[in-house]
Short mmCIF file of C-alpha atoms in Angstrom, two decimals:
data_model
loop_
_atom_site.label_atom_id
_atom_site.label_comp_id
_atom_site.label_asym_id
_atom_site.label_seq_id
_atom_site.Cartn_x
_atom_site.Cartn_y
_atom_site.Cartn_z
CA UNK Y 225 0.00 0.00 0.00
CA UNK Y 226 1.03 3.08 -0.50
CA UNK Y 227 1.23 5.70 2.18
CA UNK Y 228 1.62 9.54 2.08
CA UNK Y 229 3.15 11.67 5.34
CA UNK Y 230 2.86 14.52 6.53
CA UNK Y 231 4.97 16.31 9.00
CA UNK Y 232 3.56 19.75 10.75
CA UNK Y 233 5.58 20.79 13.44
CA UNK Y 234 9.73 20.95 13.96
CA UNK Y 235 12.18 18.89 15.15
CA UNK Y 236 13.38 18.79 18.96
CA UNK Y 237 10.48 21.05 20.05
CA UNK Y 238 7.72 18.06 19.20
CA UNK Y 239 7.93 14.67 19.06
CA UNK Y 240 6.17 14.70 15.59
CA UNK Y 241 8.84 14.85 13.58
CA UNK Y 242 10.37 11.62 15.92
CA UNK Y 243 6.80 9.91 15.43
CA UNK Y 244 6.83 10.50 12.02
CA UNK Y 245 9.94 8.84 11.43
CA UNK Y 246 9.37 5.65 13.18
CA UNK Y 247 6.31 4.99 11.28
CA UNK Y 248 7.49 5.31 8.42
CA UNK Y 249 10.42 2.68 8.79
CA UNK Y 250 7.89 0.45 10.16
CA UNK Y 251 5.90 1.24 6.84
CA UNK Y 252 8.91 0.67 4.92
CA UNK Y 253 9.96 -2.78 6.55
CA UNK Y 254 6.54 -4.09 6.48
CA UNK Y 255 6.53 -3.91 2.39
CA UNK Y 256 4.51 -0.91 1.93
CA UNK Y 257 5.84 2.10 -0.35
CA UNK Y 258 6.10 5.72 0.99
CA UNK Y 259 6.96 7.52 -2.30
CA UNK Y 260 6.53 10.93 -0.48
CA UNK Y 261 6.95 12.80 3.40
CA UNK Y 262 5.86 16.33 3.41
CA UNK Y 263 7.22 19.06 5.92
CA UNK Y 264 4.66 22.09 6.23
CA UNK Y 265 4.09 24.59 9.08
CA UNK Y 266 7.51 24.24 11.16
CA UNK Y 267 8.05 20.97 10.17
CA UNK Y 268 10.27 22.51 7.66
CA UNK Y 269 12.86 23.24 9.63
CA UNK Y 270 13.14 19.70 9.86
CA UNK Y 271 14.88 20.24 6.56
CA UNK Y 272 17.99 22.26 8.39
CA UNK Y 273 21.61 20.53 7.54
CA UNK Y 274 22.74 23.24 10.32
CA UNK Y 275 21.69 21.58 12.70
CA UNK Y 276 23.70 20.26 15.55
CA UNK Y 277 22.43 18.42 18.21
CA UNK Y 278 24.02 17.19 20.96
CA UNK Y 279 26.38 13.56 20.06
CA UNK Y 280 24.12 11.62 22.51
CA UNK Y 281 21.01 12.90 20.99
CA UNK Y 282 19.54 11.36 17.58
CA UNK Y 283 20.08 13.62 14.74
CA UNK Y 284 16.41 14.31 13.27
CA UNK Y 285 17.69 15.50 9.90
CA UNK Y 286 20.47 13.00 9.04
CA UNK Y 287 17.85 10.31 10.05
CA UNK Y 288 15.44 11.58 7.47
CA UNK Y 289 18.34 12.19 4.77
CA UNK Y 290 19.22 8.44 4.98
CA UNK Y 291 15.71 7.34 4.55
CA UNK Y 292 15.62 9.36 1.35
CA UNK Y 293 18.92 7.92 0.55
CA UNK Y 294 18.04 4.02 1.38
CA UNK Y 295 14.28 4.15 0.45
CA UNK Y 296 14.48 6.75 -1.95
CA UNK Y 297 11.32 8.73 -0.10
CA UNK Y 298 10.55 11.93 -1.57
CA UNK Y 299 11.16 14.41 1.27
CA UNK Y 300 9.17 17.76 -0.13
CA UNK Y 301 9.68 21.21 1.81
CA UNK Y 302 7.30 23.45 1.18
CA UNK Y 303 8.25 26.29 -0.63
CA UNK Y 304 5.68 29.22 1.06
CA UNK Y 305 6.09 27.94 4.36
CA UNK Y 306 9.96 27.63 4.23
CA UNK Y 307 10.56 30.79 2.79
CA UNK Y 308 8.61 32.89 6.20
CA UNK Y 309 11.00 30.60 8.41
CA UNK Y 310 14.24 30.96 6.36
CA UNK Y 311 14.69 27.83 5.06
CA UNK Y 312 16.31 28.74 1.25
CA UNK Y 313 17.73 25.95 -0.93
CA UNK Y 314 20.64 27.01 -3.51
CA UNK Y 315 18.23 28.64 -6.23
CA UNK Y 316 15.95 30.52 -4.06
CA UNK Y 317 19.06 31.83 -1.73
CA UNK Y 318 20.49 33.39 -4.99
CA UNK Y 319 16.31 34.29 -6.33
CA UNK Y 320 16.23 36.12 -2.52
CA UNK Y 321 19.48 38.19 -2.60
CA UNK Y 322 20.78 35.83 0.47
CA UNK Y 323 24.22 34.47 1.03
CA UNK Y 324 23.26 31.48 2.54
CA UNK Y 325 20.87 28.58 1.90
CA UNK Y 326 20.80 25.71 4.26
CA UNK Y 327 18.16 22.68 3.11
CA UNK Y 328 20.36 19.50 3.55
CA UNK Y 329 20.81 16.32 1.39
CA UNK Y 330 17.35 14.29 0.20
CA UNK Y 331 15.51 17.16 0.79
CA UNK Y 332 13.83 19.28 -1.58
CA UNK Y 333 11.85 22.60 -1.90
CA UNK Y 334 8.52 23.19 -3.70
CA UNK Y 335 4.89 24.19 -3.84
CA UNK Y 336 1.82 22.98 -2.19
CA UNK Y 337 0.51 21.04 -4.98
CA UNK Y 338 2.94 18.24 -3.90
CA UNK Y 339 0.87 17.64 -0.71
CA UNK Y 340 -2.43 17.46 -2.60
CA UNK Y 341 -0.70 15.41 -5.47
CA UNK Y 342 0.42 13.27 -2.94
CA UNK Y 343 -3.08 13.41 -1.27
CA UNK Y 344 -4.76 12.20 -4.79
CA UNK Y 345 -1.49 9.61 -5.38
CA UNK Y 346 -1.51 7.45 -1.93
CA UNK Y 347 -3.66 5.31 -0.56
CA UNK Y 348 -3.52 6.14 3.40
CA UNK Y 349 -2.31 10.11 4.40
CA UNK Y 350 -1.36 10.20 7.72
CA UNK Y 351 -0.42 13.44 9.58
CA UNK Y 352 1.84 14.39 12.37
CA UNK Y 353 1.83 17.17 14.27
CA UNK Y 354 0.90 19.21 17.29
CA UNK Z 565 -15.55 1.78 5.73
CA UNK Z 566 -14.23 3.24 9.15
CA UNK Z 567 -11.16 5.59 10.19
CA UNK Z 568 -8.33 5.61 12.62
CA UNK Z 569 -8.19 8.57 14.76
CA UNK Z 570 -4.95 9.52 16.13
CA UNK Z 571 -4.97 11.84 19.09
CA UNK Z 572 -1.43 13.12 20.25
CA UNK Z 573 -2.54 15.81 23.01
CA UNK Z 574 -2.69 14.76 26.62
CA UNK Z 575 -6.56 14.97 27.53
CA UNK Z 576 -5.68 17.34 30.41
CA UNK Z 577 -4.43 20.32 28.05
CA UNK Z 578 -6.68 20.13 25.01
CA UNK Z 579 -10.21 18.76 24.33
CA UNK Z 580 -8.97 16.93 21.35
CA UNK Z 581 -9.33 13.49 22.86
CA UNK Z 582 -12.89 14.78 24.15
CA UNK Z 583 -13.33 15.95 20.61
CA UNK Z 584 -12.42 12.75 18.67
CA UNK Z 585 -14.47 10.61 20.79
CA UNK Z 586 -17.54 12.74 20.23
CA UNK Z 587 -17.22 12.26 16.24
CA UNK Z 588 -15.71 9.04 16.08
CA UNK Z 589 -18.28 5.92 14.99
CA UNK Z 590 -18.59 2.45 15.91
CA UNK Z 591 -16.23 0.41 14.57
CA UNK Z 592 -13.70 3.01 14.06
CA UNK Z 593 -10.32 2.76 16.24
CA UNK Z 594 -8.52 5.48 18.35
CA UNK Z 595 -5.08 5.45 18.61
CA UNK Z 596 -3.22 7.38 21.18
CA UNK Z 597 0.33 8.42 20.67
CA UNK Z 598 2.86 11.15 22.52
CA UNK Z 599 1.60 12.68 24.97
CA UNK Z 600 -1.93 11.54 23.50
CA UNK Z 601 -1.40 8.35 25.59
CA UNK Z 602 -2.10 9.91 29.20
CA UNK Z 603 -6.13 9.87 28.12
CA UNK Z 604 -5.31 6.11 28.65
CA UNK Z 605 -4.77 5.98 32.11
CA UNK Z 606 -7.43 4.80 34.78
CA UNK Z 607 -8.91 7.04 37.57
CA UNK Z 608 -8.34 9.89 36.16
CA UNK Z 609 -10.89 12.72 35.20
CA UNK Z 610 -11.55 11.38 31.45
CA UNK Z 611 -11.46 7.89 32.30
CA UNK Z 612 -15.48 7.16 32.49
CA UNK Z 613 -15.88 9.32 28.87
CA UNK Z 614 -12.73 6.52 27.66
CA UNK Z 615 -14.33 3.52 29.35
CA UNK Z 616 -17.60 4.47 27.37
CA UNK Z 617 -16.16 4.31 23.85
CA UNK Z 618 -14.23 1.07 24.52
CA UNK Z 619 -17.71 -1.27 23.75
CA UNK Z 620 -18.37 0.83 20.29
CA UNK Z 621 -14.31 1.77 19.21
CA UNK Z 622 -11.42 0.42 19.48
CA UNK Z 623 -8.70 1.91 21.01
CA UNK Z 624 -4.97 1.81 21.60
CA UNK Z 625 -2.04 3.10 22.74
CA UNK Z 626 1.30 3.65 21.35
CA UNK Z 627 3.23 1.22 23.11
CA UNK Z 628 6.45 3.29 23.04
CA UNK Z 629 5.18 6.43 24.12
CA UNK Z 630 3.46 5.15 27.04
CA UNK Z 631 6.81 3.15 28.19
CA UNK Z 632 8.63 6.31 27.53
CA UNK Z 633 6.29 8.09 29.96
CA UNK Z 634 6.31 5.82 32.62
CA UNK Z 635 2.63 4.12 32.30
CA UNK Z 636 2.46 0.72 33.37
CA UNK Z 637 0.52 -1.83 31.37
CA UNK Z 638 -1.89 -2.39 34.40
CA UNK Z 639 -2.19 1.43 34.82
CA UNK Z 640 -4.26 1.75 31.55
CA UNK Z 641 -7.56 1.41 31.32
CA UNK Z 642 -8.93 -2.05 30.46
CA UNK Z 643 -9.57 -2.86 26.84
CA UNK Z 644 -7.10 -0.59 25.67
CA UNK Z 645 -4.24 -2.37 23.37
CA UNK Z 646 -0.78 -1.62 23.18
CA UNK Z 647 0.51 -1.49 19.98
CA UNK Z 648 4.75 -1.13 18.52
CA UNK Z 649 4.94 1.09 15.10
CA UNK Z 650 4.48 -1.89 13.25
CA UNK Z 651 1.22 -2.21 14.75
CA UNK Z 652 0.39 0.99 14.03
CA UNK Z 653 1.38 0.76 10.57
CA UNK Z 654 -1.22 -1.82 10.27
CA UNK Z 655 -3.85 0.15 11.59
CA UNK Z 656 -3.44 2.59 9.28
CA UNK Z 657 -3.46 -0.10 6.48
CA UNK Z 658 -6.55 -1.54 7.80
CA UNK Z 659 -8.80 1.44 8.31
CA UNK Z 660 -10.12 3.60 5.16
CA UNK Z 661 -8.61 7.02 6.24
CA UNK Z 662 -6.60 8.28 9.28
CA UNK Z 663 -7.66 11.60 10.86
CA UNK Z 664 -5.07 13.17 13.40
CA UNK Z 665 -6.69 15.03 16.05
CA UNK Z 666 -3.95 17.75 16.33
CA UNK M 22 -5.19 12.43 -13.30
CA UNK M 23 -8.85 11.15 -13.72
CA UNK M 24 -9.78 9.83 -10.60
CA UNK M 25 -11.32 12.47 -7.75
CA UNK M 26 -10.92 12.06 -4.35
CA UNK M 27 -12.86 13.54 -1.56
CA UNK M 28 -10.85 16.14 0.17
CA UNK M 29 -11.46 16.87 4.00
CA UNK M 30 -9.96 20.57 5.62
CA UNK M 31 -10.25 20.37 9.01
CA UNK M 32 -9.94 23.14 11.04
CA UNK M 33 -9.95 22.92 14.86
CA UNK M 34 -8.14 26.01 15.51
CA UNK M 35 -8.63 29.57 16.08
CA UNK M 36 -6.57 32.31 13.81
CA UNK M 37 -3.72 34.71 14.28
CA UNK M 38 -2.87 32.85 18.03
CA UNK M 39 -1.13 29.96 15.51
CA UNK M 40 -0.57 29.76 11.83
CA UNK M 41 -2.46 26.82 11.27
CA UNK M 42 -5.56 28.46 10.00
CA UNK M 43 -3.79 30.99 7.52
CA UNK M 44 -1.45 27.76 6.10
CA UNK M 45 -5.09 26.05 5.72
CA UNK M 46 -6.13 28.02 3.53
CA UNK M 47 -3.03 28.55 1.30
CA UNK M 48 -3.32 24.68 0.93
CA UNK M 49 -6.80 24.77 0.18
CA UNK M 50 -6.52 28.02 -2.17
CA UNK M 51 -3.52 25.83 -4.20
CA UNK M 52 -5.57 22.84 -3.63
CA UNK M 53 -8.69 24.04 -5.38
CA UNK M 54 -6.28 23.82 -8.99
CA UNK M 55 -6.40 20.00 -8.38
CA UNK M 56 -9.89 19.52 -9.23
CA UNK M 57 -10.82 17.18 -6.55
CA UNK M 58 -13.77 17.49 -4.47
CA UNK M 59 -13.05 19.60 -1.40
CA UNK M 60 -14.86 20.46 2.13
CA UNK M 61 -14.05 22.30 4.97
CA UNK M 62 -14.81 21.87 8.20
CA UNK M 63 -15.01 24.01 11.16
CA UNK M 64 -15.19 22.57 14.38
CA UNK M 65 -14.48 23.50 18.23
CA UNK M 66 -11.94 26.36 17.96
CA UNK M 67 -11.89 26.51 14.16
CA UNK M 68 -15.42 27.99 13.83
CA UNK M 69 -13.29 31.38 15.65
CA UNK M 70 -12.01 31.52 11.88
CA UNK M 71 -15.25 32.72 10.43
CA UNK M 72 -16.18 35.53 12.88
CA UNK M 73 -16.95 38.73 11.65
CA UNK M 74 -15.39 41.97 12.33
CA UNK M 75 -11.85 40.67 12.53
CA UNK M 76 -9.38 43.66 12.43
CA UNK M 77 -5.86 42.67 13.16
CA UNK M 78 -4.27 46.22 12.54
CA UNK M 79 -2.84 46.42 16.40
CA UNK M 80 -1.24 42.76 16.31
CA UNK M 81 0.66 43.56 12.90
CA UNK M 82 -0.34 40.14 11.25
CA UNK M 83 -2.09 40.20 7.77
CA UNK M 84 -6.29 39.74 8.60
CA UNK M 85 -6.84 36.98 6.69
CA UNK M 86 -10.80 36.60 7.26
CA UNK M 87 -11.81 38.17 4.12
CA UNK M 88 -10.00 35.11 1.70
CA UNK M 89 -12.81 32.63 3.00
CA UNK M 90 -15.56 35.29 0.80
CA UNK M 91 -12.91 34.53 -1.83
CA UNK M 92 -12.91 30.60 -1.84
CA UNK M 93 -16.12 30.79 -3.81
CA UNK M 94 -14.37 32.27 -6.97
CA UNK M 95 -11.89 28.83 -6.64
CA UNK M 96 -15.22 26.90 -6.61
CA UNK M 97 -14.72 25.96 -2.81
CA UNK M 98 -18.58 26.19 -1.77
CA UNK M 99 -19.07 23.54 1.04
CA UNK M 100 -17.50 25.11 4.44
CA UNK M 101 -19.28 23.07 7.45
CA UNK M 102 -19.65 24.48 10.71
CA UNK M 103 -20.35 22.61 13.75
CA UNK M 104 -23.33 24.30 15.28
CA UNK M 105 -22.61 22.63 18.60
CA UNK M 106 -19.09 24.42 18.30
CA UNK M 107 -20.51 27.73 17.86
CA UNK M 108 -22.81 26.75 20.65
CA UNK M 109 -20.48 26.13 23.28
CA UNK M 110 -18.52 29.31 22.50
CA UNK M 111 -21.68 32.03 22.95
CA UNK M 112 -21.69 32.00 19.03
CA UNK M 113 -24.64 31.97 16.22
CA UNK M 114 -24.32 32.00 12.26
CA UNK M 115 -24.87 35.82 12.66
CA UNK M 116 -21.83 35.85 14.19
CA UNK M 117 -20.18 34.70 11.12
CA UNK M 118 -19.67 36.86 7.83
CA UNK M 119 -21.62 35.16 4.87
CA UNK M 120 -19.90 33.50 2.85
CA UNK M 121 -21.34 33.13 -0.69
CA UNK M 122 -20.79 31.17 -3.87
CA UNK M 123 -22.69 31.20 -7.83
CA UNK M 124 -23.99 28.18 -8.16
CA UNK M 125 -23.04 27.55 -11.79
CA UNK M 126 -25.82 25.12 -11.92
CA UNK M 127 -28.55 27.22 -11.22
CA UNK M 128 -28.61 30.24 -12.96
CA UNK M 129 -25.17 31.50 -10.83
CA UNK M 130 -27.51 32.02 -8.17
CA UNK M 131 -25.50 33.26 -5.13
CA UNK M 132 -25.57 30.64 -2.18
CA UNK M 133 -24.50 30.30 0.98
CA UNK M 134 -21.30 28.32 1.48
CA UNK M 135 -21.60 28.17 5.25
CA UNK M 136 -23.53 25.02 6.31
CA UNK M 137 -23.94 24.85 9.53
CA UNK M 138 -24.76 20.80 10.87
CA UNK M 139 -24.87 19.14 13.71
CA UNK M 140 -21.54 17.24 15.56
CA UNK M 141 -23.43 14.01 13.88
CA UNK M 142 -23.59 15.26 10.54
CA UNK M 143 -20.18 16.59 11.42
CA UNK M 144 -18.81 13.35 12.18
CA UNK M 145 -20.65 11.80 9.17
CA UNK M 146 -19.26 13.87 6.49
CA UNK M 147 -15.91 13.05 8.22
CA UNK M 148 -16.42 9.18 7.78
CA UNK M 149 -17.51 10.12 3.74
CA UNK M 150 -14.27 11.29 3.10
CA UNK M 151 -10.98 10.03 0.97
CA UNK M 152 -8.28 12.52 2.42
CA UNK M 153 -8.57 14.34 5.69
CA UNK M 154 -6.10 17.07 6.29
CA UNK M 155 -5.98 18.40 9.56
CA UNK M 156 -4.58 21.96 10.86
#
């Protein structure tokens, strides 16, 4: 079966993000396909290769970028709501004048219609979130 | 045709637990993850409105999130399941749509 | 893309406190391009979304409240709203600014898109549903 994610709130601050992730190795292992995971409200900051957690603490966003890498899961940022909460990929750091962009490996930026495409494209859509 | 509601609040902050159980329909199941998983626990406040839904819906707890918390299996309210991820997985497989009560 | 799918928007939250309700409605507003059939639903703090009179000049956040008289012109026409919601918050539909649509079907008659129905109705129009996105 095929099952769509999304992910609604950031890493560290709620255990979404955390959640999110262990279902969807579960999903994985079980034999069932998750094509796409996408990060809306502050879930996109999920998406931050800056980040560095303590050594003794998981690291949210390497997790995800080896899913993407191993399972070869779509991870889709979305473009409106990462742009209020500065998270800028290469093109749209240049588009925005900034000299910095900072969306890590697996991850990728763009619109809304992704979440509704993946809405129309999966059989099961499960949220997380706060 | 029936959902699984996920409800990931603790029933003493929001009414979202109160709020699932008052639109969810027999045969549906609840499952209650993160902090979600305190509206498991016996004698408290919420219990009874729990209890109720138990005949009509089934529900369930996220095994790992009520371990992380401290909530021993004989704490929780009878009828209520534990389930791993896996579990959960399966839940989701096996009901038509999964509404998150965020 | 030929098959439709029944789209739930749930909205349990009130505006401006959160973002949820304003990134709702961007992903219903983008949504509406997909062609699928789409409902809203406003229940327990959500139905705040709909209130009249909202004027958000002091706070310094964009009022969003008039883009819900919009959704009509993206053919979004079926916004629910929990009457036992308003209920238990001192509210009444008169509380809410009308929300209208032209019914293409019927002369583009204007309609109301507010519906209000009971948490039954609510709940069954939740268990019709393909998708259910909640904010």
């Amino acid at each position: 079966m095929k099952f769509g994610v999304v992910i609604s709130e950031g890493p560290y601050t709620h255990q979404a993000a955390d959640t999110a992730y262990h279902f969807v190795k579960s999903a994985i292992a079980k034999g069932h396909e998750v094509p796409r995971v996408f990060f809306y409200h502050d879930g996109v900051n999920v998406a931050s290769r800056l980040s560095v957690p303590p050594q003794d603490e998981r690291h949210i966003q390497n997790n995800w970028t080896a899913l993407a890498k191993d399972h070869g899961v779509d991870l889709v940022v979305c473009i409106a709501a990462a742009q209020r909460r500065g998270m800028l990929d290469d093109n749209e750091a240049r588009r925005q004048g900034k000299d910095a962009s900072n969306i890590a490996e697996g991850f990728r930026i763009s619109g809304l219609g992704q979440l509704i495409e993946m809405g129309i494209q999966t059989d099961r859509l499960v949220t997380f979130g706060d | 045709m029936s959902t699984l509601h996920t409800v990931n609040k603790s029933p003493f902050a929001t009414g979202s637990l109160a709020s699932c159980l008052a639109h969810c329909k027999d045969g549906d199941a609840v499952l209650m993850i993160e902090d979600g998983v305190y509206g498991g626990l016996s004698g408290t406040a919420v219990a009874d409105l729990v209890q109720q839904k138990t005949g009509s819906v089934a529900i369930y707890v996220l095994s790992a999130d009520s371990e992380a918390r401290g909530l021993a299996a004989e704490k929780l309210l009878q009828g209520i399941k534990g389930v791993d991820y896996d579990g959960f997985v399966d839940l989701v497989a096996d009901h038509d749509r999964t509404q998150s009560w965020l | 893309m030929s098959e439709i799918k029944k789209f739930l928007y749930v909205n349990r939250k009130a505006p401006y406190g959160t973002i949820y309700a304003l990134e709702s409605l961007e992903v219903v507003l983008i949504g509406a391009a997909f062609e699928q059939d789409v409902s809203l639903a406003f229940l327990d703090d959500g139905v705040f979304q709909l209130t009249k009179g909202q004027s958000t000049d002091g706070i310094g956040i964009k009022n969003f409240s008039p883009t819900y008289r919009a959704l009509g012109d993206y053919e979004v026409t079926k916004l629910y709203v929990e009457q036992e919601s308003l209920d238990e918050r001192g509210l009444t539909l008169d509380d809410l600014q009308a929300v209208v649509y032209e019914d293409e079907d019927d002369d583009w008659e204007e309609k109301p898109s507010i519906r209000v129905v009971n948490r039954a109705e609510m709940a069954d129009l939740m268990a019709d549903q393909d998708v259910v996105l909640s904010f």
